[in-house]
Structures are given as C-alpha cells and as structure tokens.
PDB file of C-alpha atoms in Angstrom:
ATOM      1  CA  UNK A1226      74.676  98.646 107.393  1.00 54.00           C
ATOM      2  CA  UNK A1227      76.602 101.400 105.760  1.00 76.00           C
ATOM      3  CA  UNK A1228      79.906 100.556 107.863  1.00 92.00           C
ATOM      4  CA  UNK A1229      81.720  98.375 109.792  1.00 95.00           C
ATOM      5  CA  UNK A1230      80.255  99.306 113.604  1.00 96.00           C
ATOM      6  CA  UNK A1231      82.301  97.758 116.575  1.00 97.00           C
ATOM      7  CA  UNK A1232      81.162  98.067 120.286  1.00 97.00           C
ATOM      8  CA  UNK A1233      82.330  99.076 122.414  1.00 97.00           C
ATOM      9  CA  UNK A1234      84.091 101.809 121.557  1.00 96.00           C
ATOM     10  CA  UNK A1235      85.870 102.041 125.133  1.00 97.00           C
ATOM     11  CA  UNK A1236      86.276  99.318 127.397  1.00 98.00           C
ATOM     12  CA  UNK A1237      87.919  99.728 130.466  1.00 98.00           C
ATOM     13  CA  UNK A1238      88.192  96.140 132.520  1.00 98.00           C
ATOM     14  CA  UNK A1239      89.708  95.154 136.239  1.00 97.00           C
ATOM     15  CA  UNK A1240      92.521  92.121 135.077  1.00 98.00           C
ATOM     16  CA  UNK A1241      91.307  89.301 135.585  1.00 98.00           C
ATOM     17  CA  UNK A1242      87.497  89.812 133.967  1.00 98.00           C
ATOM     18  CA  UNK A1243      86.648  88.509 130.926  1.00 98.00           C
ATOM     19  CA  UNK A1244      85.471  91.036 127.977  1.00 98.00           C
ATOM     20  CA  UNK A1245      83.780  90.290 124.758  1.00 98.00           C
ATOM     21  CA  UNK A1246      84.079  93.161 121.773  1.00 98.00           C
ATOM     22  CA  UNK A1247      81.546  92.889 118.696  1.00 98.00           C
ATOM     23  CA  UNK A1248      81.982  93.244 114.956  1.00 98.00           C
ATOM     24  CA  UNK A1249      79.189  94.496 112.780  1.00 97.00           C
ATOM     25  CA  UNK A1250      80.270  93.852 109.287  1.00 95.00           C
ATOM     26  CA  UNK A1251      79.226  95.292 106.096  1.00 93.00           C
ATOM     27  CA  UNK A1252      75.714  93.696 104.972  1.00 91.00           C
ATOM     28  CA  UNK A1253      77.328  91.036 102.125  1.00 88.00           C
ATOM     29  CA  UNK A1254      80.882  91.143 103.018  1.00 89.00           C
ATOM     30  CA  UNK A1255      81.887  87.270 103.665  1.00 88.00           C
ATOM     31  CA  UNK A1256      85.269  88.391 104.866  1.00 88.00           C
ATOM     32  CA  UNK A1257      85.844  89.215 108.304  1.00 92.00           C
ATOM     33  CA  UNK A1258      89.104  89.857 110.469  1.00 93.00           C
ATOM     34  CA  UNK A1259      90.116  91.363 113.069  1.00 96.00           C
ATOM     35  CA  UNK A1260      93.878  92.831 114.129  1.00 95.00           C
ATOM     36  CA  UNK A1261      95.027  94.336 117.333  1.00 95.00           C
ATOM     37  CA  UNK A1262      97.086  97.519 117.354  1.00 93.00           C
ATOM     38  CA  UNK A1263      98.853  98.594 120.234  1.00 90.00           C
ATOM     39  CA  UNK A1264     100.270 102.370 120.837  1.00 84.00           C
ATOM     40  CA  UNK A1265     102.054 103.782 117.658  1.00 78.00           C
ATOM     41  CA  UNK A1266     102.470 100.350 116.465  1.00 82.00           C
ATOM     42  CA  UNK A1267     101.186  98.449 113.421  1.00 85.00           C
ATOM     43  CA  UNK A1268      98.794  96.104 112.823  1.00 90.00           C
ATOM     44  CA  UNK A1269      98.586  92.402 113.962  1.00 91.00           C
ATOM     45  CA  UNK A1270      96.386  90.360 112.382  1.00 92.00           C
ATOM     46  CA  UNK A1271      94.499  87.919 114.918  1.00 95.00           C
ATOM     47  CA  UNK A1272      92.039  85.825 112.792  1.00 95.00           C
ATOM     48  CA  UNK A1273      90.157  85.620 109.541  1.00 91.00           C
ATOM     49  CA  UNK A1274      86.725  84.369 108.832  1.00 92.00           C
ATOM     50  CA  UNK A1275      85.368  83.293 105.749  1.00 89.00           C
ATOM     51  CA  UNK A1276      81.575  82.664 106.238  1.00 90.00           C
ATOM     52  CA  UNK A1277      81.154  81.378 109.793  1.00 93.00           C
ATOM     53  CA  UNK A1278      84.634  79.244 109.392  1.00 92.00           C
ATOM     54  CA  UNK A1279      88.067  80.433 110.191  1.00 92.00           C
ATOM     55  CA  UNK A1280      90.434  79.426 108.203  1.00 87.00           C
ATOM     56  CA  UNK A1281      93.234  81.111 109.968  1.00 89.00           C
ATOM     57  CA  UNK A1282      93.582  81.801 113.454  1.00 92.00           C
ATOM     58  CA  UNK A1283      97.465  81.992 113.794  1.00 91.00           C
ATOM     59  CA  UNK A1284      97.409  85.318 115.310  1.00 93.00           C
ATOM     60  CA  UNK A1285      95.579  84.736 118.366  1.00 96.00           C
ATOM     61  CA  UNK A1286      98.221  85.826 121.239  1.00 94.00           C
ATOM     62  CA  UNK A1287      96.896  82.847 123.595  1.00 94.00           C
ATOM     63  CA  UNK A1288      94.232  80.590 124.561  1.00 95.00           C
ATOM     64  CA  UNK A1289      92.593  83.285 126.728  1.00 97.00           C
ATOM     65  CA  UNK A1290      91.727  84.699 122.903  1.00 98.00           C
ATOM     66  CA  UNK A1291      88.639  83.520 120.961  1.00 97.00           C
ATOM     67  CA  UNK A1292      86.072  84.299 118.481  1.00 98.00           C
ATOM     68  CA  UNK A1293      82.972  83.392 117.052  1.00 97.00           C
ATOM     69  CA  UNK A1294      81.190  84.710 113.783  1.00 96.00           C
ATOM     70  CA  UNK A1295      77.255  83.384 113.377  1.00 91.00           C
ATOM     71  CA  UNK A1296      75.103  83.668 110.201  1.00 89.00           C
ATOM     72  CA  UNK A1297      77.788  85.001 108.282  1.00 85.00           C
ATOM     73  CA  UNK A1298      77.484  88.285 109.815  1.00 93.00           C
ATOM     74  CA  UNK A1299      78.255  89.295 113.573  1.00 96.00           C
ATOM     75  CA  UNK A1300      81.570  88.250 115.127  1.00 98.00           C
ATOM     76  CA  UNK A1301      82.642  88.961 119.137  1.00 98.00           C
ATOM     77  CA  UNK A1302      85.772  89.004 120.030  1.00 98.00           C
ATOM     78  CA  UNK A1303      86.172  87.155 123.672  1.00 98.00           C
ATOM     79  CA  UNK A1304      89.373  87.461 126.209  1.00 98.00           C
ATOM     80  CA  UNK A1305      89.341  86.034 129.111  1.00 98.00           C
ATOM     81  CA  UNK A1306      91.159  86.731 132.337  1.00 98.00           C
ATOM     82  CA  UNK A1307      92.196  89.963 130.797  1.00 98.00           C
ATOM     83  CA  UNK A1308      96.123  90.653 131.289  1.00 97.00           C
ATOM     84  CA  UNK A1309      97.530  94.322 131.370  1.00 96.00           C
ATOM     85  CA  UNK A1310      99.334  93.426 127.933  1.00 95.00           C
ATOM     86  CA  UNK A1311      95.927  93.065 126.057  1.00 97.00           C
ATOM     87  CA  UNK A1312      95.284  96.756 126.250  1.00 97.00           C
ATOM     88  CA  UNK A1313      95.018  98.135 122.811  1.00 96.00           C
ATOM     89  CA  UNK A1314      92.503  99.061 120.103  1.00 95.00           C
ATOM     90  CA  UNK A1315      91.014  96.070 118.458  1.00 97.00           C
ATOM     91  CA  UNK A1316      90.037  96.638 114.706  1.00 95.00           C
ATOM     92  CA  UNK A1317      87.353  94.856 112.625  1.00 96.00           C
ATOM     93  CA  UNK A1318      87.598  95.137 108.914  1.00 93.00           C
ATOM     94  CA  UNK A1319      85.180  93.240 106.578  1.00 91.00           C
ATOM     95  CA  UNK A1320      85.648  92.956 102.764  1.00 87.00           C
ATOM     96  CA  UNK A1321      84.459  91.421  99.484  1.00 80.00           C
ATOM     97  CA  UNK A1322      86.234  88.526  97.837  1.00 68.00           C
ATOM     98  CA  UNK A1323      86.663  87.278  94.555  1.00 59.00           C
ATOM     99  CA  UNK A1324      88.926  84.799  93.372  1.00 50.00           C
ATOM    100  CA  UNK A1325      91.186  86.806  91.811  1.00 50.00           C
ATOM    101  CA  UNK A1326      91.309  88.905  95.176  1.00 54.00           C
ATOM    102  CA  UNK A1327      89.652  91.561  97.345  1.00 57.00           C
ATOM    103  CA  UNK A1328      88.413  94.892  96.705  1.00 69.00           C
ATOM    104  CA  UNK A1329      90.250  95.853  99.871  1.00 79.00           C
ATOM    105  CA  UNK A1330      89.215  96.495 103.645  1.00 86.00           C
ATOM    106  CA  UNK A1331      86.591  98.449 105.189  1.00 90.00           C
ATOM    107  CA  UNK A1332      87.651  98.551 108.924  1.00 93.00           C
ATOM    108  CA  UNK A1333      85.583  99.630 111.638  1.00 95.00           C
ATOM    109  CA  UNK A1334      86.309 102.740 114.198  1.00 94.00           C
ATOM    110  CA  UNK A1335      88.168 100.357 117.056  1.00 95.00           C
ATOM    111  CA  UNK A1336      87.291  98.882 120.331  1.00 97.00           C
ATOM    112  CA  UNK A1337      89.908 100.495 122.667  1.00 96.00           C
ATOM    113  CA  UNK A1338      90.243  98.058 125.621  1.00 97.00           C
ATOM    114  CA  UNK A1339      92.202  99.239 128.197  1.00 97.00           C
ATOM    115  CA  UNK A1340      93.048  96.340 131.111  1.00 98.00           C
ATOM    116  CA  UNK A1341      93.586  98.100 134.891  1.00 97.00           C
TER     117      UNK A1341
ATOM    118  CA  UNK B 359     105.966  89.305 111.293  1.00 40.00           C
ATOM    119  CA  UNK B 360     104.965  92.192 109.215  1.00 44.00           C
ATOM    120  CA  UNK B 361     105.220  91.616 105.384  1.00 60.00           C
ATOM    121  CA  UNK B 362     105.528  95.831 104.206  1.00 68.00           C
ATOM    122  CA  UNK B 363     108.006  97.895 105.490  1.00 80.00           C
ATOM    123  CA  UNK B 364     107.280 101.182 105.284  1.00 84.00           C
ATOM    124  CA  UNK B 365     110.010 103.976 104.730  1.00 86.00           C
ATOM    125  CA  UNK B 366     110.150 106.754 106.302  1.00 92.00           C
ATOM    126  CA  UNK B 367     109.021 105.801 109.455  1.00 91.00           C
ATOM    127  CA  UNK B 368     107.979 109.445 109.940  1.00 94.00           C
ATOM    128  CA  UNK B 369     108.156 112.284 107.556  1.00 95.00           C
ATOM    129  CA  UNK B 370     106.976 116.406 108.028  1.00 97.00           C
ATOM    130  CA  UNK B 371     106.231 118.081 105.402  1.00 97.00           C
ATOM    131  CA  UNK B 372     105.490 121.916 104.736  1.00 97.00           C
ATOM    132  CA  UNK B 373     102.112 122.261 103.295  1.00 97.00           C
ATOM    133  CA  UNK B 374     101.838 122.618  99.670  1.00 97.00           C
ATOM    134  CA  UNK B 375     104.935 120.467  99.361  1.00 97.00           C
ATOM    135  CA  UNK B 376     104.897 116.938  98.053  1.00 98.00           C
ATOM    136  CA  UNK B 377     105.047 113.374 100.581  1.00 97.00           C
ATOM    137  CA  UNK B 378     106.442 110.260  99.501  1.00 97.00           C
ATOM    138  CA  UNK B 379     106.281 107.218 101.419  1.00 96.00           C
ATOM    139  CA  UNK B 380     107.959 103.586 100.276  1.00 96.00           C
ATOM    140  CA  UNK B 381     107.145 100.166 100.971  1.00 94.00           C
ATOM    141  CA  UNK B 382     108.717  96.759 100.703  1.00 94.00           C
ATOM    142  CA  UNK B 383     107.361  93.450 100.800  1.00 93.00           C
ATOM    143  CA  UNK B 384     108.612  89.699 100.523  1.00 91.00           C
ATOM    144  CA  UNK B 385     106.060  87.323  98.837  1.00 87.00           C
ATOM    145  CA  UNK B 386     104.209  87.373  95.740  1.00 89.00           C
ATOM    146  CA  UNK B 387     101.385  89.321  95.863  1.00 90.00           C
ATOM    147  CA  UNK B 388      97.986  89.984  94.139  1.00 87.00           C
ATOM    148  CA  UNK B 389      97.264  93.313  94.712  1.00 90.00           C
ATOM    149  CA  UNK B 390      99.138  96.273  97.672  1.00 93.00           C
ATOM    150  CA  UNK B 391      96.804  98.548  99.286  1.00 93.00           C
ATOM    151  CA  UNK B 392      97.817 101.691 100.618  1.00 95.00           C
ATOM    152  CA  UNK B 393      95.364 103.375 103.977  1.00 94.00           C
ATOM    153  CA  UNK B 394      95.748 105.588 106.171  1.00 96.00           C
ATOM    154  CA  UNK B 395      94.326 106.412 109.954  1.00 94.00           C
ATOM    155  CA  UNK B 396      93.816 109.178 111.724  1.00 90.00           C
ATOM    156  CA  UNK B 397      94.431 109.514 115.642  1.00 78.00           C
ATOM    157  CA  UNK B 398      95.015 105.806 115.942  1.00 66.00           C
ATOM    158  CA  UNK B 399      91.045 104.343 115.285  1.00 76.00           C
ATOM    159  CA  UNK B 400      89.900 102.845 112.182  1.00 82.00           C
ATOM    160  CA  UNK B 401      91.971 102.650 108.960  1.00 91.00           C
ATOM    161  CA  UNK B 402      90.253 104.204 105.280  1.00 92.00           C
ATOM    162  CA  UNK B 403      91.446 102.671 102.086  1.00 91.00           C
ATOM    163  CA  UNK B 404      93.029 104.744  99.805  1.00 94.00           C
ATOM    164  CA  UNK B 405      93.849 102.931  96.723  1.00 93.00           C
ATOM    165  CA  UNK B 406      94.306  99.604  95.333  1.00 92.00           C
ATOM    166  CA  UNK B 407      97.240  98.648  92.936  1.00 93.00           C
ATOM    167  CA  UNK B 408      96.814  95.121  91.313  1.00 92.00           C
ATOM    168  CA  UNK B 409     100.292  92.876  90.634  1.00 92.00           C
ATOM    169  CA  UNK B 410      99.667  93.592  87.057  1.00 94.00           C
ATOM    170  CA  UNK B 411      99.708  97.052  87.199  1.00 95.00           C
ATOM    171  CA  UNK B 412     102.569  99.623  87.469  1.00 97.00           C
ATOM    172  CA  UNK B 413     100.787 102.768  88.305  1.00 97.00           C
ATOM    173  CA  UNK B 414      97.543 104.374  89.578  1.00 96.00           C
ATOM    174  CA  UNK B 415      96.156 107.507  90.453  1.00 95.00           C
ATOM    175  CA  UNK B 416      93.444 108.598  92.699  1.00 93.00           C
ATOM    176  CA  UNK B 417      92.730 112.354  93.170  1.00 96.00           C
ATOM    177  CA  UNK B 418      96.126 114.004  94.775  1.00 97.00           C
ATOM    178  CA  UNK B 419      97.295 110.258  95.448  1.00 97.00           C
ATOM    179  CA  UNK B 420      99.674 108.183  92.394  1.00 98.00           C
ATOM    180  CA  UNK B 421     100.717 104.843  93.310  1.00 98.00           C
ATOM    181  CA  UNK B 422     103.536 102.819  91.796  1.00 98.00           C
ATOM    182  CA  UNK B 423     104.257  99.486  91.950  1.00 97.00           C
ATOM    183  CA  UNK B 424     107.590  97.766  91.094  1.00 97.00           C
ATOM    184  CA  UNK B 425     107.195  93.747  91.423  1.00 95.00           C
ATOM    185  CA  UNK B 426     110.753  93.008  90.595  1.00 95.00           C
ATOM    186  CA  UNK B 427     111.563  95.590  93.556  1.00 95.00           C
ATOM    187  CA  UNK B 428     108.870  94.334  95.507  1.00 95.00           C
ATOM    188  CA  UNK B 429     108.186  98.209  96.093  1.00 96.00           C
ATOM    189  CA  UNK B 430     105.649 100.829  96.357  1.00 96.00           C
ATOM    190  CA  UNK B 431     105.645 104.521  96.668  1.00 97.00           C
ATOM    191  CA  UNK B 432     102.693 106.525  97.409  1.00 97.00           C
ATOM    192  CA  UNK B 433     102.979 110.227  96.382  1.00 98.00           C
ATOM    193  CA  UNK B 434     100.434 112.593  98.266  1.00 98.00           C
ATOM    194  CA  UNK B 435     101.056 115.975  95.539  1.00 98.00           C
ATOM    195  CA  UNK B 436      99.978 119.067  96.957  1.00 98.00           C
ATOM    196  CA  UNK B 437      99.879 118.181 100.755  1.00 97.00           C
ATOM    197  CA  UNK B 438      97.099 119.912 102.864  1.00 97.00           C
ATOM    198  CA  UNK B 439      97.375 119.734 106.864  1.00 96.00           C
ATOM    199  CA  UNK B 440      94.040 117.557 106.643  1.00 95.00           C
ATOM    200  CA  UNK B 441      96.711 114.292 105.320  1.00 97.00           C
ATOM    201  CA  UNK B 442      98.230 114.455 108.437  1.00 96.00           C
ATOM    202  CA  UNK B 443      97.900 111.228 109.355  1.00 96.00           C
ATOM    203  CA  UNK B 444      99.562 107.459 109.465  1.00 95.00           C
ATOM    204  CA  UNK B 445      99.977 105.690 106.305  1.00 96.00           C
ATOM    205  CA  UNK B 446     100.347 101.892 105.807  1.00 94.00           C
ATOM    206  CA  UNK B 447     100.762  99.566 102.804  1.00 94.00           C
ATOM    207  CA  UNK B 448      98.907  96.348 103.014  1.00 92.00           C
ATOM    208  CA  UNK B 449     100.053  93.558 100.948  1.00 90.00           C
ATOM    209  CA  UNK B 450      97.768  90.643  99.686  1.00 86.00           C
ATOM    210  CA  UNK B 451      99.581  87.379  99.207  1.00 82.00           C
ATOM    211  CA  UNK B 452      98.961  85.446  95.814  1.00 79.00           C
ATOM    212  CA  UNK B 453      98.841  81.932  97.567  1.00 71.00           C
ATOM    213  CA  UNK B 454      96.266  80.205 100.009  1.00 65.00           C
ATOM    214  CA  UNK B 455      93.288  82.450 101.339  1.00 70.00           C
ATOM    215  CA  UNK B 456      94.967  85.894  99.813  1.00 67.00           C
ATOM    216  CA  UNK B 457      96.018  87.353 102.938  1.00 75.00           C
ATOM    217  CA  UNK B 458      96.765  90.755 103.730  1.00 82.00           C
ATOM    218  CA  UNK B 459      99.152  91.475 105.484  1.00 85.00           C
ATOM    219  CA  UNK B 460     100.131  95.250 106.971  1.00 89.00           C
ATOM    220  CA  UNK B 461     103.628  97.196 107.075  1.00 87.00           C
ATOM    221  CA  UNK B 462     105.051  98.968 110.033  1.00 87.00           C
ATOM    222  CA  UNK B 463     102.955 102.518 108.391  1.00 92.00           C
ATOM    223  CA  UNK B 464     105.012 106.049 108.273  1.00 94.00           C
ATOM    224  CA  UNK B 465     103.754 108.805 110.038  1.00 94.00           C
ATOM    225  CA  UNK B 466     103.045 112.076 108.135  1.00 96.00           C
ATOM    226  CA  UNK B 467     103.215 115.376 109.362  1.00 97.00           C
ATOM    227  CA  UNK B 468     101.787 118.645 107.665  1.00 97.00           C
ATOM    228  CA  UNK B 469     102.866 121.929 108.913  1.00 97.00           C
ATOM    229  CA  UNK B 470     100.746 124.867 108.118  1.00 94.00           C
TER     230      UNK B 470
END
C-alpha cells in the first residue's frame, strides 16, 4: 500500500483480556518495528523485524508481549492479560535498508489501546 | 534508555520567528533523523543527515550535524502555526543491525 496502516485505531479492553494490534507495512519495506509511546512521552522501541526474523526483541516490557511478522509483510502485535500500565499508542514504522543504512521510517497513524 | 536528548524540552515561538531545537547522542552513528508528530499519532520524517555530512536543507528546515559534539540542531526559519507540533531526533547506530534509536522530542509551540 501507499502507507503504513495499523488497526485498530482505538482499542479499548477490560484488564485481563488479551488484544492483538496489526501492522500493515509498506509493500517492499523488509524492516519492521514497532515502539510504544505513552502520554507526552517518547518513544520506546519494542522489537525489530528483519524479514519474518527478529533480531531484536529487547524492548518487550514482559512475557505477556509478543509478535509475529508472516511473509515478510503483516506483523500483530499480541498482549495478553492486559494490565492498566499497557495503555498507550502503539506505533508501527516500516523502512528500507541498505547496508550502508536506512532511508528512514515511515510510521503508521497508532493503535491507541487503552486498558479499563 | 533513550540515545538523543532533545533540548528544549518545549519551546513557543511567535509566528514568523525562527525555532531551534538541539539534540545529543552517545554512540557512533550512521545517519540522525529528525520527525515530527502531530497530536500524539504517527511520526513524519523530516530529513535525513548522514555521519558524513555537516549540513542539509529541506524547504524551511536546515539541519546540522556536529559528530565531534555528537549534536544536531534543527532550524524551522520562518515558523507558521501549522509546525506546531513535537519534534524528535532519531539516531541510527553504526554497529550491529543499525538501530534507531529516538530522543526525549521538544515540543513546539506557534502563536499566531
């Protein structure tokens, strides 16, 4: 596609459920990551794929966090047991990358998940 | 941890005036990216400023880059209420997968 779509775009959950949040990247783009960013705060990376592989996954909060990327493309975003603390908007960017670096990040609009 | 540190953390501005935002980083980098977001949803990329390079300009937007500082500026000239908005540097690193990293981000206000 022409963009980066994530769904949904507002998620409102009971704790305890578990929620899954999807990444659309650009058609190409072998990069894929996606960050969390809670109220007037930065952004914290939570994992990067390359291809269908993650290399790094060192930002994932807890075990309740996972995610999957198939065919290079899609990725979801799965928390389970949701915990008032995971409310924030989650952000998928997908990018090009070359060897002697990227051509920087095209980020999707945000999931905002908010945990009740 | 975050890698930029952006400075100010907020900054208003009258219209017409110019907006200058800093950023410092730690490692060794290939390239700093500057983007910015508006009401808190996705970010947009700016510009791109490669390890190699000192200065760029895009439009209204001139980015420097100071390696031996490990600092950037980004200069919005001519400010119109439309930059209002939160700006962040992103920082690739030089080693493993490239990484990128983003500051803290400054929040810029435009007055009318």
């Amino acid at each position: 596609g022409a963009g980066v779509s994530q769904s949904p775009s507002n998620k409102v959950t009971e704790k305890g459920k578990d929620v899954e949040l999807r990444c659309d990247p650009i058609s190409g783009h072998t990069a894929l990551y996606w960050y969390r960013q809670s109220l007037g705060q930065g952004l914290e990376f939570l994992i990067y794929f390359q291809g269908n592989s993650a290399p790094d996954k060192s930002g994932l909060p807890s075990d309740r966090f996972s995610a999957e990327r198939t065919g290079g493309s899609v990725s979801t975003l799965t928390i389970q047991r949701t915990q008032q603390e995971d409310s924030a908007v989650y952000l998928c960017a997908s990018s090009l990358k070359r060897t002697w670096g990227s051509y920087g990040y095209t980020f999707g609009s945000g999931t905002r998940l908010t945990v009740v | 941890s975050q890698q930029g540190e952006e400075d100010p953390q907020a900054l208003s501005i009258q219209e017409g005036e110019n907006a200058t935002m800093n950023c410092s980083y730690k490692t060794s980098i290939n390239n700093l990216q500057w983007y910015r977001q508006n009401s808190g949803r996705g970010l947009v990329h700016l510009i791109l400023i490669r390890s190699n390079e000192r200065e760029k300009h895009s439009g209204r937007l001139r980015v420097t880059l100071d390696t031996s500082k490990k600092s950037s500026s980004l200069l919005i000239t001519a400010s119109r209420a439309a930059d209002t908005a939160s700006y962040f540097c992103a920082t690739e690193n030089s080693g493993g997968y490239q990484k990128v990293t983003f500051g803290t981000g400054t929040k810029l206000q435009v007055i009318p």
